[in-house]
Coordinates of N, CA and C in Angstrom, one line a residue:
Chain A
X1 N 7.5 4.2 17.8 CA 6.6 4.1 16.7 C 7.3 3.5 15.5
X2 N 6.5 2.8 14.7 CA 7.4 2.0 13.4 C 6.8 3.1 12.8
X3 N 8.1 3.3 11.7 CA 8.2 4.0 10.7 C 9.6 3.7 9.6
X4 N 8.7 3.9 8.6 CA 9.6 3.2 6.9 C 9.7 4.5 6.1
X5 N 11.4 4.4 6.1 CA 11.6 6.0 5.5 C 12.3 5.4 3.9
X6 N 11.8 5.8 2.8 CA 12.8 6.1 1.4 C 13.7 7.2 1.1
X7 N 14.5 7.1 0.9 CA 15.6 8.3 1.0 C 15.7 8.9 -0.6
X8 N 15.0 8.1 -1.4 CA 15.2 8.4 -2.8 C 13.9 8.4 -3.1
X9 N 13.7 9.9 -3.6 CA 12.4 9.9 -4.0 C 11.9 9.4 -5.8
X10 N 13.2 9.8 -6.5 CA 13.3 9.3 -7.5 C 14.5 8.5 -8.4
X11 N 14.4 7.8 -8.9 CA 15.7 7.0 -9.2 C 15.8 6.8 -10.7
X12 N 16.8 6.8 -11.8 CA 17.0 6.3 -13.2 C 18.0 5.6 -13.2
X13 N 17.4 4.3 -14.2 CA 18.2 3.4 -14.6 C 17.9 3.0 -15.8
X14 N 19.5 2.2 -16.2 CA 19.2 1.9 -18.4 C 18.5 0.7 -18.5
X15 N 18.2 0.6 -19.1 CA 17.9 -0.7 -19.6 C 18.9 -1.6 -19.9
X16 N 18.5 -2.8 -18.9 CA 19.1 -4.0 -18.6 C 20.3 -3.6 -17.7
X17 N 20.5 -2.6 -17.5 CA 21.4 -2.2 -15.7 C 20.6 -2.7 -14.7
X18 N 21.2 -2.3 -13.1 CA 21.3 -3.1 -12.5 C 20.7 -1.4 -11.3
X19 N 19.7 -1.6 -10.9 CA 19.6 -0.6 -9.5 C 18.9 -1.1 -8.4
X20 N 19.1 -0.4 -7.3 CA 19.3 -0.6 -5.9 C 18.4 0.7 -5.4
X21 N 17.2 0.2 -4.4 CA 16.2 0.9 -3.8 C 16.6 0.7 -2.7
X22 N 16.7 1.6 -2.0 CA 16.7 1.7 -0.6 C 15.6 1.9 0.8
X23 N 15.6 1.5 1.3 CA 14.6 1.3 2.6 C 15.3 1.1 3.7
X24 N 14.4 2.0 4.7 CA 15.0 1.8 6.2 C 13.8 1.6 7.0
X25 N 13.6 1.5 8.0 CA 12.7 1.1 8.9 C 13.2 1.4 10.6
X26 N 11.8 1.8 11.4 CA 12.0 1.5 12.7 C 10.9 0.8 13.2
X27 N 11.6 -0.2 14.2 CA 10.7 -1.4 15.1 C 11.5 -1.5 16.5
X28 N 10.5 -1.6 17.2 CA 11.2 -2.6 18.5 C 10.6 -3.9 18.1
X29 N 9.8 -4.6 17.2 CA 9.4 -6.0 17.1 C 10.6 -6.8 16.3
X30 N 10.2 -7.8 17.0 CA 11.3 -8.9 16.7 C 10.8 -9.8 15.6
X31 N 9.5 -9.9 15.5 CA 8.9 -10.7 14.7 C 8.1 -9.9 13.7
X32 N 8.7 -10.1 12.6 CA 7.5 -8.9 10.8 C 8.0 -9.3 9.5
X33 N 7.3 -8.4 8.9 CA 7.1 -9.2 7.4 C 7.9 -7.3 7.2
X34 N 8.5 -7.7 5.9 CA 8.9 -6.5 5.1 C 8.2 -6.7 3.8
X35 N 8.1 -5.6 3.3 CA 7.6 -5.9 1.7 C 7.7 -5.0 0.7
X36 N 8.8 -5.3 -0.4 CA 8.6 -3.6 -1.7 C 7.1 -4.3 -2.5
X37 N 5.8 -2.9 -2.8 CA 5.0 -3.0 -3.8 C 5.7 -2.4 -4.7
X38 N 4.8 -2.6 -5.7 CA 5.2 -1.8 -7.2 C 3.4 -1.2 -7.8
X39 N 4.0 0.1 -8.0 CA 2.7 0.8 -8.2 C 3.0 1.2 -9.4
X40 N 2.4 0.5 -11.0 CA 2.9 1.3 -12.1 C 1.3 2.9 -12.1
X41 N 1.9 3.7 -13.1 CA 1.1 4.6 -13.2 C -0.9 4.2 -13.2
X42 N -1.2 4.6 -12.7 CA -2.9 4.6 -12.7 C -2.9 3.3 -12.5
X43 N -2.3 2.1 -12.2 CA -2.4 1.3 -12.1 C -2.7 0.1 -10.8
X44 N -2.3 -1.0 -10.7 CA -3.2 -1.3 -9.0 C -1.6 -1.8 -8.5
X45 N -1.9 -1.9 -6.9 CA -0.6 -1.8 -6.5 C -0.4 -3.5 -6.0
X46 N 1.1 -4.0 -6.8 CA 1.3 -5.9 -6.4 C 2.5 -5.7 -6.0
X47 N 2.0 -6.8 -5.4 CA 3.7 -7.0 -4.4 C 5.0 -7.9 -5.2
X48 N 5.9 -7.0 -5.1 CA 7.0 -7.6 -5.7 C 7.7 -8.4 -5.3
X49 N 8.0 -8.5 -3.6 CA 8.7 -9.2 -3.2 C 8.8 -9.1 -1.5
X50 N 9.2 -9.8 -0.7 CA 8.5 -9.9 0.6 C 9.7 -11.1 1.3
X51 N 10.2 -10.2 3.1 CA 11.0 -10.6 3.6 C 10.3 -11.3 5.2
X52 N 10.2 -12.6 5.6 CA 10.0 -12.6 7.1 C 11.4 -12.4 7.6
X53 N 11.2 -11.7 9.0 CA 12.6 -11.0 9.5 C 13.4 -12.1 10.2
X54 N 12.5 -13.1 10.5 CA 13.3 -14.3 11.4 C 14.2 -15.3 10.2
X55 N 13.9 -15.0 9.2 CA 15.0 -15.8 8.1 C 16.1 -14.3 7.7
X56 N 17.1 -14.9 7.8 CA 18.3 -14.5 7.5 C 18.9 -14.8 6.0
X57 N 18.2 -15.8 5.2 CA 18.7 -16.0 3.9 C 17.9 -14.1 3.4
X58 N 18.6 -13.9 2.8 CA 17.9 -12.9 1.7 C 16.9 -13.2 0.6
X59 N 15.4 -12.9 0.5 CA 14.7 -13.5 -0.5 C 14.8 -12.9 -2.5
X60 N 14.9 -14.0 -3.2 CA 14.8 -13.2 -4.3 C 13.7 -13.9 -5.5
X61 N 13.3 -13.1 -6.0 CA 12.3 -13.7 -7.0 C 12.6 -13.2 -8.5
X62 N 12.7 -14.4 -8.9 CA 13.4 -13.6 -10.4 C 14.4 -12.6 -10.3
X63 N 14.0 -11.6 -11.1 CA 15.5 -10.2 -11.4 C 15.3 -9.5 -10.1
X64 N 14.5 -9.6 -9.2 CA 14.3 -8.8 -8.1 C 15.3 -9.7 -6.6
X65 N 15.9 -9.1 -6.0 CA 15.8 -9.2 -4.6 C 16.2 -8.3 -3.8
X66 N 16.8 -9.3 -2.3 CA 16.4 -8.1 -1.2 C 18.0 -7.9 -0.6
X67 N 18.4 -6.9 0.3 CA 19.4 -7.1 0.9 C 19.0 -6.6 2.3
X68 N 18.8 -7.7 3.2 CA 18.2 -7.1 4.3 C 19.2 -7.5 5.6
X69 N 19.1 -6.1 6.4 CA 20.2 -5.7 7.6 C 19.6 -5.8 8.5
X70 N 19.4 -7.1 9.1 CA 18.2 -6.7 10.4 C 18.4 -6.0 11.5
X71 N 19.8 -6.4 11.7 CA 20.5 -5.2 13.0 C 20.5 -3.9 12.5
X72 N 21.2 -3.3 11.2 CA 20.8 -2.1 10.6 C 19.4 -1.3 10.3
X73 N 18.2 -2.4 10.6 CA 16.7 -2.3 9.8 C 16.9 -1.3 8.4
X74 N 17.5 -2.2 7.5 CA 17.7 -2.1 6.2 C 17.3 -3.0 5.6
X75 N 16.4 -3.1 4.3 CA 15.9 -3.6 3.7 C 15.8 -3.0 2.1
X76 N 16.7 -3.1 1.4 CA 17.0 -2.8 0.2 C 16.7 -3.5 -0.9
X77 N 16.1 -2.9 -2.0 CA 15.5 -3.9 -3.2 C 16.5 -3.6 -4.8
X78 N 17.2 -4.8 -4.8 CA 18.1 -4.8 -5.9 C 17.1 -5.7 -7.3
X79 N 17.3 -4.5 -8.6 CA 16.0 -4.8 -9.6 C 17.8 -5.0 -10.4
X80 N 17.4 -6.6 -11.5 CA 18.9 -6.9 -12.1 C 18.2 -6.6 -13.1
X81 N 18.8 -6.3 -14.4 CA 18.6 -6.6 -15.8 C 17.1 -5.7 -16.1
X82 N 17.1 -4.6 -15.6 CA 16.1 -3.8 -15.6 C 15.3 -3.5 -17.2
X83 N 14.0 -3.5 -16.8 CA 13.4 -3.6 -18.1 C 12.4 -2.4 -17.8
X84 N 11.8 -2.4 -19.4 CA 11.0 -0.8 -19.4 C 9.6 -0.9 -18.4
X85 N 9.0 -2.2 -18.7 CA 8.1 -2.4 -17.5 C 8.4 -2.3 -16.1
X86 N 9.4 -2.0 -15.6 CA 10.3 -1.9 -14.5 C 9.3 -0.6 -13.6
X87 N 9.6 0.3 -14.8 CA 9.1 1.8 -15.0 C 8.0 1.8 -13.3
X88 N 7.9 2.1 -12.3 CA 6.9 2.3 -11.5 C 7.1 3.4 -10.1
X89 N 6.2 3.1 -9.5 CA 6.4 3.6 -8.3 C 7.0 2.5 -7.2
X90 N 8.2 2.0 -6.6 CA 7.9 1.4 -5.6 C 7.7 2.0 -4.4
X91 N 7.3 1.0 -3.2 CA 7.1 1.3 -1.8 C 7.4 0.0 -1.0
X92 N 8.1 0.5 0.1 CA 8.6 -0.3 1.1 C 7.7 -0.1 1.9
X93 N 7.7 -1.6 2.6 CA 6.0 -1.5 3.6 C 6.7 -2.5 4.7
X94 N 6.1 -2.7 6.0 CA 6.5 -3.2 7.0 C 4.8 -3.8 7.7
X95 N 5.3 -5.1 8.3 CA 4.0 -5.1 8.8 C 4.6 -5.9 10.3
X96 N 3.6 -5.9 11.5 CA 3.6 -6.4 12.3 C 2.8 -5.5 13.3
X97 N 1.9 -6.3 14.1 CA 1.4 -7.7 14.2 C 0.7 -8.0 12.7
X98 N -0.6 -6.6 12.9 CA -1.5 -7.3 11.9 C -1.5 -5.1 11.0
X99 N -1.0 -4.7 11.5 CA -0.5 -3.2 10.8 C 0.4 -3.1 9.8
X100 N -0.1 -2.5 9.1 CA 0.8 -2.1 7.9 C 1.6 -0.5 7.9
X101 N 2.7 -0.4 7.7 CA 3.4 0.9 7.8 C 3.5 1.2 6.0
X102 N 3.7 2.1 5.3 CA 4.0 2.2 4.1 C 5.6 3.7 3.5
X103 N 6.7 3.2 3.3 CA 7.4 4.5 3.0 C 6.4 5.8 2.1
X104 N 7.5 6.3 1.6 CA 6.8 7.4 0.6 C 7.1 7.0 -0.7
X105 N 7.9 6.3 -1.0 CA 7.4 5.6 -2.0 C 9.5 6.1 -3.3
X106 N 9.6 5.4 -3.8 CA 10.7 5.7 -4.8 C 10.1 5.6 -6.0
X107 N 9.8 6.5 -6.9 CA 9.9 7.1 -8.1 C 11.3 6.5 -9.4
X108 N 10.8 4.8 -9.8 CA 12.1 4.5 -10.6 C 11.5 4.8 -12.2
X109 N 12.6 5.7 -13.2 CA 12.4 5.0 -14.5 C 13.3 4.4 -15.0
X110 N 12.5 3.8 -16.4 CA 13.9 3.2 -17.0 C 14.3 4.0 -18.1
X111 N 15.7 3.7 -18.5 CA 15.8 4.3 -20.3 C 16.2 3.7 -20.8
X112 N 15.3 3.3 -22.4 CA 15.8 2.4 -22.9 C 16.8 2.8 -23.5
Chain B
X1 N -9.2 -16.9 -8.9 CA -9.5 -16.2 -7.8 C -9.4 -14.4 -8.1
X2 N -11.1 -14.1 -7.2 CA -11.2 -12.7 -7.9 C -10.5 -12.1 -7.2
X3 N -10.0 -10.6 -7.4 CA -9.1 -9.5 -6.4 C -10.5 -8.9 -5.7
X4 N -9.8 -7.9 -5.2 CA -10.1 -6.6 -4.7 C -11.2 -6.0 -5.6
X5 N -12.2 -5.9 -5.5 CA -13.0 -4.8 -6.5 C -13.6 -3.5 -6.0
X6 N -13.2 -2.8 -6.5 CA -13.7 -1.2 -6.0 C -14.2 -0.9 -7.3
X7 N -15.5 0.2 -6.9 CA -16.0 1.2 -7.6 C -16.5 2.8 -6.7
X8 N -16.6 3.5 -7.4 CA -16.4 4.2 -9.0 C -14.7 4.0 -9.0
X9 N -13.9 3.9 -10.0 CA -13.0 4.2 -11.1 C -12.2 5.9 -10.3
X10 N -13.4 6.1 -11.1 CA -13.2 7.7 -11.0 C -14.2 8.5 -10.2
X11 N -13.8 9.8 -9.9 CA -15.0 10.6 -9.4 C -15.2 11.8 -9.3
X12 N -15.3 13.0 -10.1 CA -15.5 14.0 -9.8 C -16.5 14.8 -9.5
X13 N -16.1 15.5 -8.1 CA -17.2 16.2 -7.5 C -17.2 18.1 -7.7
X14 N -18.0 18.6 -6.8 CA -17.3 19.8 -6.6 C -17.2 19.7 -4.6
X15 N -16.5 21.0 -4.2 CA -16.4 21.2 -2.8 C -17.5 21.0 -1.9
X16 N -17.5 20.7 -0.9 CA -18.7 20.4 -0.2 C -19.6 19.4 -0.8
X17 N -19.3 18.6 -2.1 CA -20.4 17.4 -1.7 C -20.2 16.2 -1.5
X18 N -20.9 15.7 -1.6 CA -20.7 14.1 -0.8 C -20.6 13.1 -1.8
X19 N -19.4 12.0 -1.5 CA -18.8 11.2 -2.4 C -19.1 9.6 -1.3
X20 N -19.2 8.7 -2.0 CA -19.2 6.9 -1.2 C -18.2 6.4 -2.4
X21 N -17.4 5.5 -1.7 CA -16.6 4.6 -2.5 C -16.9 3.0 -1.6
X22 N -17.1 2.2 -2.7 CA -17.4 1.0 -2.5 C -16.3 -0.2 -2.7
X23 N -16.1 -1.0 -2.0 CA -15.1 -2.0 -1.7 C -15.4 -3.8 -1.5
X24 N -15.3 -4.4 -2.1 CA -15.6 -6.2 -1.9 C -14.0 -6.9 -1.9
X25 N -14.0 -7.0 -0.6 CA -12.3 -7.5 -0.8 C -12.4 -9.1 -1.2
X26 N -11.5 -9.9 -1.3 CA -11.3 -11.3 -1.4 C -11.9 -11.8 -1.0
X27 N -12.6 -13.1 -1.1 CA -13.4 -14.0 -0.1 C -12.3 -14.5 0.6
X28 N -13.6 -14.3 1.8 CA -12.4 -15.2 2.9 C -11.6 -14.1 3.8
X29 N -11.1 -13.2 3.5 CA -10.4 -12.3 4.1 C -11.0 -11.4 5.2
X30 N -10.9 -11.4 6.2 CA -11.3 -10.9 7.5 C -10.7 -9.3 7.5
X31 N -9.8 -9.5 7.1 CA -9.2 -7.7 7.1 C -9.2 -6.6 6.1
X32 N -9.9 -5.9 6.6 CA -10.0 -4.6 5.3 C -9.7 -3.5 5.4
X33 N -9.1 -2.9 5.0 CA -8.4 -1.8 4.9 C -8.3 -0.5 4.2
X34 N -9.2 0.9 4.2 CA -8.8 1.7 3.6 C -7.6 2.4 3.7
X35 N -7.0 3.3 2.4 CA -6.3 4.2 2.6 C -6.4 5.3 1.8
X36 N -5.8 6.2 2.4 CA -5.7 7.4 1.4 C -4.3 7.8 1.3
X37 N -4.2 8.2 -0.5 CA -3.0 8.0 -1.3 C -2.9 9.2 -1.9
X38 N -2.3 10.4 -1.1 CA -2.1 11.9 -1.9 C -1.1 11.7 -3.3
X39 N -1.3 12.0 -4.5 CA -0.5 11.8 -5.6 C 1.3 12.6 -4.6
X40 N 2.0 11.3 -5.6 CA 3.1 11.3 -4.8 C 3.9 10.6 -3.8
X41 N 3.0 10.3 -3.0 CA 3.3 10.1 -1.8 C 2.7 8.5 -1.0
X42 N 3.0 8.0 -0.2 CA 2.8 6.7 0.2 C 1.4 6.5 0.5
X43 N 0.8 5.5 0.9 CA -0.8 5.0 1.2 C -0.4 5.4 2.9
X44 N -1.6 6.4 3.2 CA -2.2 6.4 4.6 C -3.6 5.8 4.9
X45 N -2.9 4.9 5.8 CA -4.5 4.5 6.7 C -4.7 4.6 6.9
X46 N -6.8 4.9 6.7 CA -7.7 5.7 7.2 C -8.2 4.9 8.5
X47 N -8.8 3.4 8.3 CA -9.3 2.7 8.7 C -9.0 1.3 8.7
X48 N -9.0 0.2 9.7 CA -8.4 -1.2 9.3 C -9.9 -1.3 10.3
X49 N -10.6 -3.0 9.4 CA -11.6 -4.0 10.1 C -11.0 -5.1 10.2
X50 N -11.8 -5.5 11.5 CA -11.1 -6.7 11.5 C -12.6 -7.7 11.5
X51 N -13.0 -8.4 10.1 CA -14.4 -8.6 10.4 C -15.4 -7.7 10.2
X52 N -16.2 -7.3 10.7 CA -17.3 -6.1 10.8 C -16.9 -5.4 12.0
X53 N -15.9 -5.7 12.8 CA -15.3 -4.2 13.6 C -14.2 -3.3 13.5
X54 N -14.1 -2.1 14.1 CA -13.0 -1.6 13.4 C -11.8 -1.8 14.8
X55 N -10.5 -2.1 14.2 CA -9.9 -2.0 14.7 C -8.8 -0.6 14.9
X56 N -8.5 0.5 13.8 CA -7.8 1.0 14.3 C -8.4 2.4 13.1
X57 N -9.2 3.7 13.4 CA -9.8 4.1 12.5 C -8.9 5.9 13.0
X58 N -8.0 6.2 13.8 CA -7.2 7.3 14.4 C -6.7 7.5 13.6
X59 N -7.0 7.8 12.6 CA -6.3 8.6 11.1 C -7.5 9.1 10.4
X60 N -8.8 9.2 10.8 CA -10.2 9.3 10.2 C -10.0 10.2 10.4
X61 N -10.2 10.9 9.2 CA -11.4 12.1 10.3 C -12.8 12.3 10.0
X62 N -13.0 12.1 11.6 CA -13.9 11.8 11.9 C -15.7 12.8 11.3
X63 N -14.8 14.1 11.3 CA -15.8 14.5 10.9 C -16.6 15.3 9.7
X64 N -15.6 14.3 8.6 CA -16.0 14.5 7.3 C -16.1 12.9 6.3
X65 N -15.4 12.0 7.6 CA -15.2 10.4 6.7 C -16.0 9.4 7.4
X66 N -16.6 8.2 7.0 CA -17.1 7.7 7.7 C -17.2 6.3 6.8
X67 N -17.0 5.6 7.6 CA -17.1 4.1 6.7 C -17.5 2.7 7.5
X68 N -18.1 2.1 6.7 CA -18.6 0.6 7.7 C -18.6 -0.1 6.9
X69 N -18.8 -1.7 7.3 CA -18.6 -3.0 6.7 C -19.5 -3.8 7.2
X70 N -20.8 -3.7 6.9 CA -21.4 -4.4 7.5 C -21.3 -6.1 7.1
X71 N -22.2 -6.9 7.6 CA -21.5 -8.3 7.6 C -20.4 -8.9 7.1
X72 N -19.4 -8.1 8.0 CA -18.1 -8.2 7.6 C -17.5 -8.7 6.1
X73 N -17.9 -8.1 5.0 CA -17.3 -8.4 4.1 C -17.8 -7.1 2.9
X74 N -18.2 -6.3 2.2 CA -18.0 -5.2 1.7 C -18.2 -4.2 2.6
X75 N -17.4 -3.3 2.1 CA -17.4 -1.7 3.1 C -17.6 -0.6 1.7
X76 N -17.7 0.4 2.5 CA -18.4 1.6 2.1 C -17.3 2.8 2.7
X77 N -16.8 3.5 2.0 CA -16.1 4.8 2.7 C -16.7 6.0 2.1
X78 N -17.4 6.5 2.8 CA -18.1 7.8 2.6 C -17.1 9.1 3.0
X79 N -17.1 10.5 2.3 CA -16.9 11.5 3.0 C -18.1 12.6 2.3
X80 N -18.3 13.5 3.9 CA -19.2 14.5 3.7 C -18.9 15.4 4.6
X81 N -18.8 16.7 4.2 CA -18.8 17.3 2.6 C -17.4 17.3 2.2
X82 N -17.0 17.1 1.1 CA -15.4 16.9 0.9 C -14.9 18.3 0.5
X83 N -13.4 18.4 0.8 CA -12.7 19.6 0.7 C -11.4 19.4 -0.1
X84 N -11.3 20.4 -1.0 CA -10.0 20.4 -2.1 C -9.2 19.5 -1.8
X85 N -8.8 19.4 -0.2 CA -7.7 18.3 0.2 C -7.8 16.9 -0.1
X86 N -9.4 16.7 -0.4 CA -9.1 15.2 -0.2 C -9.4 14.6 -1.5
X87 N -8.6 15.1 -2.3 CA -8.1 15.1 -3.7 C -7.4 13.9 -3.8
X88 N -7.7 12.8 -4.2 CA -6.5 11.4 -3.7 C -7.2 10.0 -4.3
X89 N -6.2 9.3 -4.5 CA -6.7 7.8 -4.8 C -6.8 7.3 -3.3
X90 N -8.2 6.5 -3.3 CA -8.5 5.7 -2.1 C -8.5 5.1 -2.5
X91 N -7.4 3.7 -1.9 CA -7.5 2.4 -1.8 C -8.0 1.6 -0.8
X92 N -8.5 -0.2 -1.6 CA -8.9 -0.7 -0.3 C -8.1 -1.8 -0.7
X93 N -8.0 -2.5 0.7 CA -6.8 -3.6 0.7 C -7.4 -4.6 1.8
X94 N -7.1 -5.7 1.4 CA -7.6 -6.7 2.5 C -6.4 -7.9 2.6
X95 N -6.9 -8.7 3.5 CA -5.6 -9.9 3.6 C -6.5 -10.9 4.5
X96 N -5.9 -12.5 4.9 CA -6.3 -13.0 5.0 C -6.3 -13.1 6.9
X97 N -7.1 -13.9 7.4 CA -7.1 -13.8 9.2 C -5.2 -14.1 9.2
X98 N -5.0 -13.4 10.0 CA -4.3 -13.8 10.9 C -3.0 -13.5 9.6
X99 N -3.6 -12.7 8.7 CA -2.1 -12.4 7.8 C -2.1 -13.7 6.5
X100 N -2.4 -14.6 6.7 CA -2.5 -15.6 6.1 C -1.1 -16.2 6.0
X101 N -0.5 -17.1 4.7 CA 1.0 -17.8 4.9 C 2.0 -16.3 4.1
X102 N 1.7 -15.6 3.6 CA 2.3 -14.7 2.8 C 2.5 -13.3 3.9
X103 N 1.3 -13.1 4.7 CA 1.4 -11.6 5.5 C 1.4 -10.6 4.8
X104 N 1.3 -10.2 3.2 CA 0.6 -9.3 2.7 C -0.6 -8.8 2.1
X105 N -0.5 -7.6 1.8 CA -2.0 -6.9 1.6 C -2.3 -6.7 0.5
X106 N -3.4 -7.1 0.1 CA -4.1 -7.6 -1.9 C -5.0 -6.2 -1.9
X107 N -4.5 -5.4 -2.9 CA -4.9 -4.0 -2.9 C -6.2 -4.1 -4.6
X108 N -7.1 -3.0 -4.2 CA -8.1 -2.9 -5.5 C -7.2 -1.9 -6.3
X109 N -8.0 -1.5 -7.6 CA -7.2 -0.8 -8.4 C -7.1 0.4 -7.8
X110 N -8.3 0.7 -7.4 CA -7.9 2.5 -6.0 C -9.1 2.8 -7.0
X111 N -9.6 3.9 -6.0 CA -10.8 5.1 -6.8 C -10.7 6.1 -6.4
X112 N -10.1 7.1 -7.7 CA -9.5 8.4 -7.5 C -10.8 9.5 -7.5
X113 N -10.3 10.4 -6.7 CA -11.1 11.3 -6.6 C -10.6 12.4 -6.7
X114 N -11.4 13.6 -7.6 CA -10.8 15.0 -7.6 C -12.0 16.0 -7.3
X115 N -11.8 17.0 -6.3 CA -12.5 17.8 -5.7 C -12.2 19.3 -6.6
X116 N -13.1 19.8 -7.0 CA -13.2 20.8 -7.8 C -13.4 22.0 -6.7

């Protein structure tokens, strides 16, 4: 059965430091999408950033990227130059074929 | 291009009565998706359509939740009669056939509910 575990339920970082979310995953599929959302408070949930598993480059978008271990099924989200909007819920999510898995979600703040 | 729109917002009931939450995902988008979001804790899937059928609804339960989509494009998640537990933001989420070029899920703002 796939299943996406977060090991950190909550996490703090300063302003304009540098932190590291962690995610694990299980698959027997060879072929999927990874994905961290960002859930700020009462707010609606967007995707920050998003891995297909058959590419090996690591994706990054802006201050966000990924560090992903496909033999490990590790998929880690490094946030650079952290800012107070940062502040949210993320969640690591897996998909394949057409199913979505979702962790429990990491708990980041910032301080300014 | 519009999102996800859900209503009510908000919703407070008391125990045992009956609550509908309404959902218009993206145009265009064949998959729709509720979930339920205990504060805290990650989105569980209630229900996934694919179209106007359901494809995978084994997280329902069945005998307080009930939801449909008729001509495949808004849905309706009803529970009756609700119980303290299902205290939670429900979200709905849709995506394009076949995943589209991206493969992720375009979520509404969610419609929280608190059972009194």
């Amino acid at each position: 059965a796939q299943t996406v575990t977060q090991s950190q339920p909550e996490m703090s970082v300063q302003e304009a430091e540098t932190v590291t979310l962690s995610c694990t995953y299980d698959t027997s599929e060879s072929d999927y999408y990874l994905f961290w959302y960002k859930q700020p408070p009462s707010r609606q949930m967007i995707l920050v950033i998003r891995q297909e598993a058959y590419k090996q480059q690591n994706a990054t978008e802006n201050r966000f990227s990924v560090n992903f271990q496909k033999a490990a099924k590790s998929f880690s989200l490094k946030i650079s130059d952290s800012q107070l909007g940062d502040a949210a819920m993320y969640f690591c999510a897996y998909r394949a074929p057409n199913k979505f898995y979702f962790g429990s979600g990491t708990k980041l703040n910032v301080k300014p | 291009e519009a999102g996800v729109a859900q209503s009510p917002r908000y919703k407070i009931i008391e125990k045992r009565q009956s609550v509908a939450f309404w959902c218009n995902p993206i145009s265009g988008h064949a998959t729709l998706y509720w979930y339920q979001q205990i504060l805290g804790q990650g989105p569980k899937l209630l229900i996934q359509f694919q179209n106007n059928g359901v494809v995978d609804d084994s997280q329902l339960p069945k005998d307080r939740f009930s939801a449909e989509r008729l001509k495949g494009v808004d849905s309706t998640l009803k529970i009756q009669p609700a119980k303290l537990e299902d205290s939670a933001v429900y979200l709905c989420a849709s995506s394009p056939p076949g995943g589209g070029n991206t493969g992720e899920l375009f979520f509404g703002e969610g419609s929280r509910l608190t059972v009194l």
